[in-house]
Short mmCIF file of C-alpha atoms and ligand atoms in Angstrom, two decimals:
data_model
loop_
_atom_site.label_atom_id
_atom_site.label_comp_id
_atom_site.label_asym_id
_atom_site.label_seq_id
_atom_site.Cartn_x
_atom_site.Cartn_y
_atom_site.Cartn_z
CA UNK A 1 -17.05 -12.38 -27.89
CA UNK A 2 -15.70 -8.91 -27.38
CA UNK A 3 -17.30 -6.44 -29.79
CA UNK A 4 -14.42 -3.94 -29.72
CA UNK A 5 -12.17 -4.49 -32.81
CA UNK A 6 -9.19 -2.90 -30.98
CA UNK A 7 -9.59 -5.10 -27.92
CA UNK A 8 -6.38 -6.81 -26.82
CA UNK A 9 -8.11 -9.58 -24.93
CA UNK A 10 -8.49 -13.15 -26.05
CA UNK A 11 -11.37 -13.80 -28.44
CA UNK A 12 -13.13 -16.28 -26.17
CA UNK A 13 -13.78 -14.08 -23.21
CA UNK A 14 -14.81 -15.66 -19.92
CA UNK A 15 -18.43 -15.25 -18.96
CA UNK A 16 -17.66 -12.83 -16.13
CA UNK A 17 -15.78 -10.41 -18.42
CA UNK A 18 -17.73 -7.15 -18.72
CA UNK A 19 -16.58 -4.85 -21.51
CA UNK A 20 -19.72 -3.04 -22.63
CA UNK A 21 -20.33 -0.56 -19.83
CA UNK A 22 -18.85 2.43 -21.69
CA UNK A 23 -18.70 5.48 -19.41
CA UNK A 24 -20.49 3.54 -16.65
CA UNK A 25 -17.44 1.30 -16.21
CA UNK A 26 -13.65 1.59 -16.08
CA UNK A 27 -11.61 1.29 -19.30
CA UNK A 28 -9.39 -1.72 -19.98
CA UNK A 29 -5.76 -1.34 -21.06
CA UNK A 30 -3.20 -3.46 -22.91
CA UNK A 31 0.20 -4.64 -21.64
CA UNK A 32 1.82 -2.52 -24.38
CA UNK A 33 0.34 0.63 -22.83
CA UNK A 34 2.95 0.42 -20.06
CA UNK A 35 6.71 -0.04 -19.66
CA UNK A 36 8.12 -3.54 -19.06
CA UNK A 37 9.60 -3.59 -15.52
CA UNK A 38 13.35 -4.26 -15.64
CA UNK A 39 14.54 -7.66 -14.48
CA UNK A 40 16.23 -6.26 -11.35
CA UNK A 41 12.86 -5.12 -9.99
CA UNK A 42 11.42 -8.64 -9.97
CA UNK A 43 13.73 -9.97 -7.23
CA UNK A 44 13.21 -13.65 -6.49
CA UNK A 45 10.39 -14.05 -9.00
CA UNK A 46 11.17 -16.26 -11.99
CA UNK A 47 14.14 -17.82 -10.18
CA UNK A 48 14.43 -21.59 -10.34
CA UNK A 49 13.95 -21.91 -6.58
CA UNK A 50 10.75 -19.90 -6.64
CA UNK A 51 9.28 -21.71 -9.64
CA UNK A 52 9.98 -25.07 -8.00
CA UNK A 53 8.81 -24.37 -4.44
CA UNK A 54 6.57 -21.30 -4.74
CA UNK A 55 8.63 -19.40 -2.18
CA UNK A 56 12.15 -18.33 -1.29
CA UNK A 57 13.71 -18.22 2.15
CA UNK A 58 16.91 -16.30 2.84
CA UNK A 59 18.90 -15.49 5.99
CA UNK A 60 19.19 -11.69 6.01
CA UNK A 61 20.81 -11.32 9.44
CA UNK A 62 21.99 -13.54 12.25
CA UNK A 63 19.03 -15.91 12.75
CA UNK A 64 16.64 -13.61 10.85
CA UNK A 65 15.01 -15.01 7.73
CA UNK A 66 13.06 -13.37 4.94
CA UNK A 67 10.38 -15.45 3.23
CA UNK A 68 8.80 -14.35 -0.03
CA UNK A 69 6.18 -15.76 -2.36
CA UNK A 70 6.96 -13.03 -4.86
CA UNK A 71 4.22 -10.51 -4.21
CA UNK A 72 4.06 -11.05 -0.44
CA UNK A 73 6.81 -11.39 2.12
CA UNK A 74 7.27 -11.82 5.85
CA UNK A 75 10.07 -12.84 8.20
CA UNK A 76 10.87 -15.10 11.11
CA UNK A 77 13.51 -15.03 13.81
CA UNK A 78 15.30 -18.04 15.32
CA UNK A 79 16.03 -17.48 18.99
CA UNK A 80 17.84 -20.74 19.82
CA UNK A 81 14.81 -22.12 21.65
CA UNK A 82 11.85 -21.11 19.51
CA UNK A 83 10.92 -19.18 16.40
CA UNK A 84 9.18 -15.79 16.33
CA UNK A 85 7.15 -15.40 13.14
CA UNK A 86 6.40 -11.89 11.93
CA UNK A 87 3.17 -12.03 9.88
CA UNK A 88 1.72 -14.97 8.00
CA UNK A 89 0.38 -13.87 4.61
CA UNK A 90 -2.07 -16.39 3.09
CA UNK A 91 -0.21 -15.95 -0.23
CA UNK A 92 2.69 -17.76 1.48
CA UNK A 93 0.39 -19.84 3.68
CA UNK A 94 1.66 -23.28 4.67
CA UNK A 95 4.80 -22.69 2.61
CA UNK A 96 5.85 -20.56 5.58
CA UNK A 97 5.93 -23.74 7.68
CA UNK A 98 8.09 -25.39 4.98
CA UNK A 99 10.42 -22.38 4.95
CA UNK A 100 10.84 -22.52 8.74
CA UNK A 101 11.36 -26.31 8.74
CA UNK A 102 13.93 -25.91 5.98
CA UNK A 103 16.12 -23.81 8.26
CA UNK A 104 15.54 -24.97 11.85
CA UNK A 105 14.04 -27.63 14.12
CA UNK A 106 12.93 -24.99 16.63
CA UNK A 107 9.15 -24.79 17.10
CA UNK A 108 7.24 -21.57 16.44
CA UNK A 109 6.50 -20.10 19.88
CA UNK A 110 5.49 -16.51 19.01
CA UNK A 111 3.86 -14.59 16.22
CA UNK A 112 3.97 -10.80 15.82
CA UNK A 113 1.14 -9.16 13.86
CA UNK A 114 2.30 -6.11 11.87
CA UNK A 115 -1.33 -5.07 11.38
CA UNK A 116 -4.74 -6.66 11.18
CA UNK A 117 -5.16 -6.93 7.38
CA UNK A 118 -6.10 -10.40 6.15
CA UNK A 119 -3.59 -10.36 3.29
CA UNK A 120 -0.67 -10.16 5.77
CA UNK A 121 -1.86 -12.19 8.77
CA UNK A 122 -4.68 -14.25 7.23
CA UNK A 123 -2.73 -17.49 7.71
CA UNK A 124 -2.01 -16.84 11.41
CA UNK A 125 -3.87 -20.02 12.35
CA UNK A 126 -1.19 -22.27 10.74
CA UNK A 127 0.84 -22.07 13.96
CA UNK A 128 -1.92 -23.69 16.04
CA UNK A 129 -3.68 -22.40 19.15
CA UNK A 130 -0.81 -22.51 21.66
CA UNK A 131 1.68 -19.87 20.51
CA UNK A 132 1.95 -16.37 22.00
CA UNK A 133 0.43 -13.78 19.67
CA UNK A 134 1.69 -10.21 19.95
CA UNK A 135 0.36 -7.04 18.34
CA UNK A 136 -1.00 -3.56 18.89
CA UNK A 137 -4.12 -2.88 21.00
CA UNK A 138 -5.90 -1.67 17.86
CA UNK A 139 -5.10 -4.90 16.03
CA UNK A 140 -6.68 -6.86 18.84
CA UNK A 141 -9.69 -4.54 18.93
CA UNK A 142 -10.23 -4.81 15.16
CA UNK A 143 -9.86 -8.59 15.11
CA UNK A 144 -12.28 -8.92 18.01
CA UNK A 145 -14.74 -6.65 16.22
CA UNK A 146 -14.37 -8.44 12.86
CA UNK A 147 -13.55 -12.03 13.85
CA UNK A 148 -11.84 -14.44 11.44
CA UNK A 149 -11.01 -18.00 12.52
CA UNK A 150 -7.72 -17.75 10.61
CA UNK A 151 -6.71 -14.54 12.43
CA UNK A 152 -6.98 -15.16 16.17
CA UNK A 153 -6.58 -11.77 17.91
CA UNK A 154 -3.21 -11.13 19.60
CA UNK A 155 -3.60 -11.38 23.37
CA UNK A 156 -0.27 -9.76 24.27
CA UNK A 157 -0.78 -6.17 23.22
CA UNK A 158 0.77 -2.76 23.80
CA UNK A 159 0.01 0.92 23.23
CA UNK A 160 3.21 2.69 22.14
CA UNK A 161 6.49 0.81 22.55
CA UNK A 162 7.33 -2.69 23.64
CA UNK A 163 10.45 -4.84 23.63
CA UNK A 164 9.73 -8.48 22.98
CA UNK A 165 12.53 -10.52 24.54
CA UNK A 166 12.46 -14.17 23.47
CA UNK A 167 15.39 -16.21 24.79
CA UNK A 168 17.53 -13.06 24.87
CA UNK A 169 16.69 -11.98 21.30
CA UNK A 170 15.27 -8.48 21.47
CA UNK A 171 12.61 -7.32 19.02
CA UNK A 172 11.50 -3.70 19.35
CA UNK A 173 7.85 -3.03 18.54
CA UNK A 174 6.64 0.52 18.08
CA UNK A 175 3.37 2.20 17.17
CA UNK A 176 3.68 5.78 15.99
CA UNK A 177 0.02 6.33 15.09
CA UNK A 178 -2.32 5.49 12.26
CA UNK A 179 -0.68 5.31 8.82
CA UNK A 180 -1.60 2.62 6.29
CA UNK A 181 -4.17 1.53 8.88
CA UNK A 182 -4.75 1.72 12.61
CA UNK A 183 -2.43 -0.48 14.63
CA UNK A 184 0.26 -0.86 11.92
CA UNK A 185 3.53 -1.20 13.86
CA UNK A 186 7.27 -1.08 13.17
CA UNK A 187 9.18 -4.24 14.06
CA UNK A 188 12.90 -3.70 14.57
CA UNK A 189 15.83 -5.96 15.36
CA UNK A 190 18.58 -3.61 16.57
CA UNK A 191 21.45 -6.08 16.37
CA UNK A 192 21.21 -7.09 12.71
CA UNK A 193 19.62 -3.68 11.93
CA UNK A 194 16.55 -5.13 10.23
CA UNK A 195 13.24 -3.28 10.12
CA UNK A 196 9.86 -4.63 9.08
CA UNK A 197 7.57 -1.74 8.10
CA UNK A 198 4.68 -3.32 6.28
CA UNK A 199 2.69 -1.65 3.50
CA UNK A 200 4.69 1.60 3.50
CA UNK A 201 7.73 1.66 1.18
CA UNK A 202 7.94 -0.94 -1.62
CA UNK A 203 11.56 -1.36 -2.79
CA UNK A 204 11.97 -0.72 -6.52
CA UNK A 205 8.25 -0.37 -7.08
CA UNK A 206 5.67 2.35 -6.86
CA UNK A 207 3.25 2.09 -3.96
CA UNK A 208 0.24 -0.08 -4.74
CA UNK A 209 -2.91 1.64 -5.99
CA UNK A 210 -4.66 4.23 -3.80
CA UNK A 211 -1.38 4.67 -1.90
CA UNK A 212 -1.76 1.13 -0.64
CA UNK A 213 -5.35 1.86 0.47
CA UNK A 214 -3.95 3.99 3.26
CA UNK A 215 -6.54 5.06 5.81
CA UNK A 216 -4.59 8.20 6.64
CA UNK A 217 -2.37 9.61 3.91
CA UNK A 218 -0.68 12.20 6.15
CA UNK A 219 0.26 9.43 8.60
CA UNK A 220 1.34 7.20 5.72
CA UNK A 221 3.74 9.85 4.38
CA UNK A 222 5.03 10.59 7.90
CA UNK A 223 5.78 6.87 8.24
CA UNK A 224 8.56 7.20 5.62
CA UNK A 225 10.27 9.73 7.92
CA UNK A 226 9.68 7.48 10.93
CA UNK A 227 11.34 4.60 9.06
CA UNK A 228 14.35 6.79 8.27
CA UNK A 229 14.83 7.52 11.99
CA UNK A 230 15.75 3.85 12.48
CA UNK A 231 19.34 2.69 12.04
CA UNK A 232 18.59 -0.11 9.57
CA UNK A 233 20.44 -1.89 6.79
CA UNK A 234 17.54 -3.96 5.49
CA UNK A 235 13.84 -3.21 5.28
CA UNK A 236 11.03 -5.66 4.73
CA UNK A 237 7.95 -4.13 3.14
CA UNK A 238 5.48 -7.01 3.06
CA UNK A 239 5.38 -6.81 -0.72
CA UNK A 240 7.33 -6.99 -3.94
CA UNK A 241 9.88 -9.72 -4.34
CA UNK A 242 12.90 -8.21 -2.64
CA UNK A 243 14.10 -6.50 0.49
CA UNK A 244 15.24 -2.88 0.41
CA UNK A 245 17.52 -0.27 1.93
CA UNK A 246 17.49 3.43 2.84
CA UNK A 247 17.63 4.55 -0.81
CA UNK A 248 14.34 2.75 -1.50
CA UNK A 249 12.63 4.51 1.39
CA UNK A 250 14.00 7.91 0.30
CA UNK A 251 12.77 7.31 -3.25
CA UNK A 252 9.31 6.24 -2.06
CA UNK A 253 9.10 9.30 0.17
CA UNK A 254 10.05 11.59 -2.73
CA UNK A 255 7.31 10.07 -4.91
CA UNK A 256 4.75 10.67 -2.15
CA UNK A 257 5.93 14.25 -1.58
CA UNK A 258 5.60 14.99 -5.31
CA UNK A 259 2.15 13.46 -5.32
CA UNK A 260 1.00 15.46 -2.28
CA UNK A 261 2.34 18.75 -3.65
CA UNK A 262 0.64 18.23 -7.01
CA UNK A 263 -2.61 17.20 -5.34
CA UNK A 264 -2.60 20.48 -3.42
CA UNK A 265 -1.81 22.37 -6.64
CA UNK A 266 -4.65 20.64 -8.52
CA UNK A 267 -7.16 21.39 -5.75
CA UNK A 268 -6.18 25.06 -5.94
CA UNK A 269 -6.19 25.21 -9.76
CA UNK A 270 -8.92 23.02 -11.26
CA UNK A 271 -12.23 24.89 -11.30
CA UNK A 272 -15.36 22.88 -10.50
CA UNK A 273 -17.49 25.69 -11.96
CA UNK A 274 -16.09 24.88 -15.43
CA UNK A 275 -18.03 21.60 -15.33
CA UNK A 276 -21.04 22.87 -13.38
CA UNK A 277 -21.60 25.55 -16.02
CA UNK A 278 -22.04 22.83 -18.65
CA UNK A 279 -25.30 21.74 -17.02
CA UNK A 280 -28.50 22.92 -18.64
CA UNK A 281 -31.47 23.87 -16.48
CA UNK A 282 -33.06 20.47 -17.22
CA UNK A 283 -29.89 18.71 -16.05
CA UNK A 284 -29.24 20.90 -13.02
CA UNK A 285 -29.64 17.98 -10.62
CA UNK A 286 -26.68 16.10 -12.19
CA UNK A 287 -24.27 16.92 -9.35
CA UNK A 288 -22.65 13.51 -9.46
CA UNK A 289 -21.62 14.12 -13.09
CA UNK A 290 -20.00 17.43 -12.07
CA UNK A 291 -18.08 15.66 -9.28
CA UNK A 292 -17.04 12.88 -11.67
CA UNK A 293 -15.63 15.33 -14.22
CA UNK A 294 -14.02 17.50 -11.55
CA UNK A 295 -12.19 14.55 -10.02
CA UNK A 296 -11.19 13.21 -13.45
CA UNK A 297 -9.73 16.64 -14.29
CA UNK A 298 -7.88 16.83 -10.96
CA UNK A 299 -6.58 13.25 -11.31
CA UNK A 300 -5.35 13.85 -14.85
CA UNK A 301 -3.74 17.15 -13.76
CA UNK A 302 -1.69 15.33 -11.12
CA UNK A 303 -0.99 12.18 -13.19
CA UNK A 304 0.37 14.08 -16.22
CA UNK A 305 2.71 16.20 -14.13
CA UNK A 306 3.87 13.21 -12.08
CA UNK A 307 4.66 11.16 -15.18
CA UNK A 308 6.41 14.04 -16.96
CA UNK A 309 8.56 15.08 -14.01
CA UNK A 310 12.26 14.25 -14.28
CA UNK A 311 14.88 13.97 -11.57
CA UNK A 312 18.27 15.73 -11.92
CA UNK A 313 19.53 12.68 -13.84
CA UNK A 314 16.71 13.04 -16.37
CA UNK A 315 14.75 9.99 -15.22
CA UNK A 316 10.95 9.94 -15.01
CA UNK A 317 9.06 8.28 -12.15
CA UNK A 318 8.17 5.40 -14.48
CA UNK A 319 11.91 4.88 -15.05
CA UNK A 320 12.70 5.08 -11.34
CA UNK A 321 9.89 3.00 -9.83
CA UNK A 322 8.43 0.00 -11.64
CA UNK A 323 4.70 0.25 -12.17
CA UNK A 324 4.60 4.05 -11.70
CA UNK A 325 3.04 4.40 -15.15
CA UNK A 326 0.25 1.93 -14.26
CA UNK A 327 -0.49 3.05 -10.71
CA UNK A 328 0.03 6.81 -10.67
CA UNK A 329 -3.54 7.69 -11.71
CA UNK A 330 -4.88 5.65 -8.78
CA UNK A 331 -2.39 7.18 -6.37
CA UNK A 332 -3.19 10.64 -7.72
CA UNK A 333 -6.90 10.16 -7.00
CA UNK A 334 -6.19 8.97 -3.47
CA UNK A 335 -3.78 11.85 -2.79
CA UNK A 336 -6.42 14.31 -3.98
CA UNK A 337 -9.20 12.82 -1.91
CA UNK A 338 -7.10 12.50 1.24
CA UNK A 339 -5.51 15.96 0.84
CA UNK A 340 -8.99 17.44 0.49
CA UNK A 341 -10.10 15.75 3.71
CA UNK A 342 -6.97 15.76 5.87
CA UNK A 343 -5.28 19.07 5.04
CA UNK A 344 -6.41 22.67 5.12
CA UNK A 345 -9.52 23.10 2.94
CA UNK A 346 -9.19 25.80 0.34
CA UNK A 347 -12.22 28.02 0.48
CA UNK A 348 -15.36 28.25 2.58
CA UNK A 349 -18.68 29.98 2.08
CA UNK A 350 -18.71 33.57 3.26
CA UNK A 351 -21.75 34.97 5.08
CA UNK A 352 -24.61 35.68 2.66
CA UNK A 353 -23.25 33.52 -0.20
CA UNK A 354 -25.17 30.52 -1.53
CA UNK A 355 -23.61 27.10 -2.05
CA UNK A 356 -23.62 25.62 -4.62
CA UNK A 357 -23.76 28.75 -6.80
CA UNK A 358 -26.32 28.84 -9.61
CA UNK A 359 -24.18 27.87 -12.63
CA UNK A 360 -26.73 26.39 -15.00
CA UNK A 361 -28.43 28.50 -17.67
ZN1 LIG B 1 -2.28 -3.77 4.86
ZN1 LIG B 2 -0.06 -5.20 1.92
#
C-alpha cells in the first residue's frame, strides 16, 4: 500500500513500485498535472483499424508505404520486383510482414537501416538471412561491436552519400554526421518527395525526453536544417502516430532553438556558489549535493521560461506541441548538459586562482 494520502496511484500497488525514496528518488506525477493531448495529435491511434490489427499501413506516395504501430513507424517501398524495407521496429515486429503482404506479393529483397538502435531495427531478422542489408559504415561497426542476433549488421555500407537503385527505383541515402547517434542517415525518395529522418523531428509532438537521447545535441539541432534542405512533402520520423510536413520540422527546430538559447542563458546566470556557500565546514565534502542543486536550479530556470514563452499568436509550447509540458524538464536538463560540454565554456580558472573556491564557513 502506498503511504502517501495524496497519491494518485491504485491502492494495490505492484510489488516493484517504489514510492518511499524521498529525495533519493524521482517524484511521481498524476495525469491531471498535464494537458490532455488533442485528438489530432494522436494520428492513427484509437482508430478502428489500429485497434483491430495493431498497426496501420498507408500508401503515402507511388509504391511507398508508411507502417505505424502508433508509437513507432517505418516504411517500405515496392519496386515492381521486390520490396525495400526501411527499418523494422520490434514494436511493429511481425506485423510489418502482415502490412507488406496486405499490399503486395513482392518479396522483401532489401532492408535499409536508418541507425543501429534496437528500438528501430531490432526486428531486422524477420526478413530472413538472404536479403541485402544497407546502412552506414558506423551502423555496421556498432552492430559488429555489440552483436544482436535480431540485428544482423548491414554488409552494404557507405560513408557519405549513396544512391540505392532497386529495379529502377532510386533511394538516396545520406550521412551528414553524428546527430541523434552515430550513423543515423537520411533516406530520401526524390520522385514522391518522401524523407525518412528518424528520431529527429516528431510531428505534432515534443521531442522525446533528453532530446531523444541525442549523443550530440549540436548535430541533432543541425539535422533540422539538413532536413529542410530536402525538397520533401512528407516526412517519416520513426515515432508518433502520423507523418509530417515542413511546418512540423520548422516547429521542432524552433523548440530546440529556444531550449538551446535558454540553456546558454541559465549557464551564464545561475550561480553555483549560491549552493556551495550553504555547506558547513563539516559538510564541505558534499560536492555532489552542490551539483544536484545547481543542475536542478538550471533545469527549472530553463523549464519555466520554456513553458511560459508564447508565440506571436499567444500559444505556449504546451499548446503547440503535445507533451511539451511533460517532457520539457528532461529536454532542458539535456540541453544544459550538452551545451556545457559541446559549446564554448563560460569561465576558466585564471593563473593563481584555486578551484573550487573555499565557500564553506
Ligand atoms: Zn534512435
Ligand atoms: Zn526512436
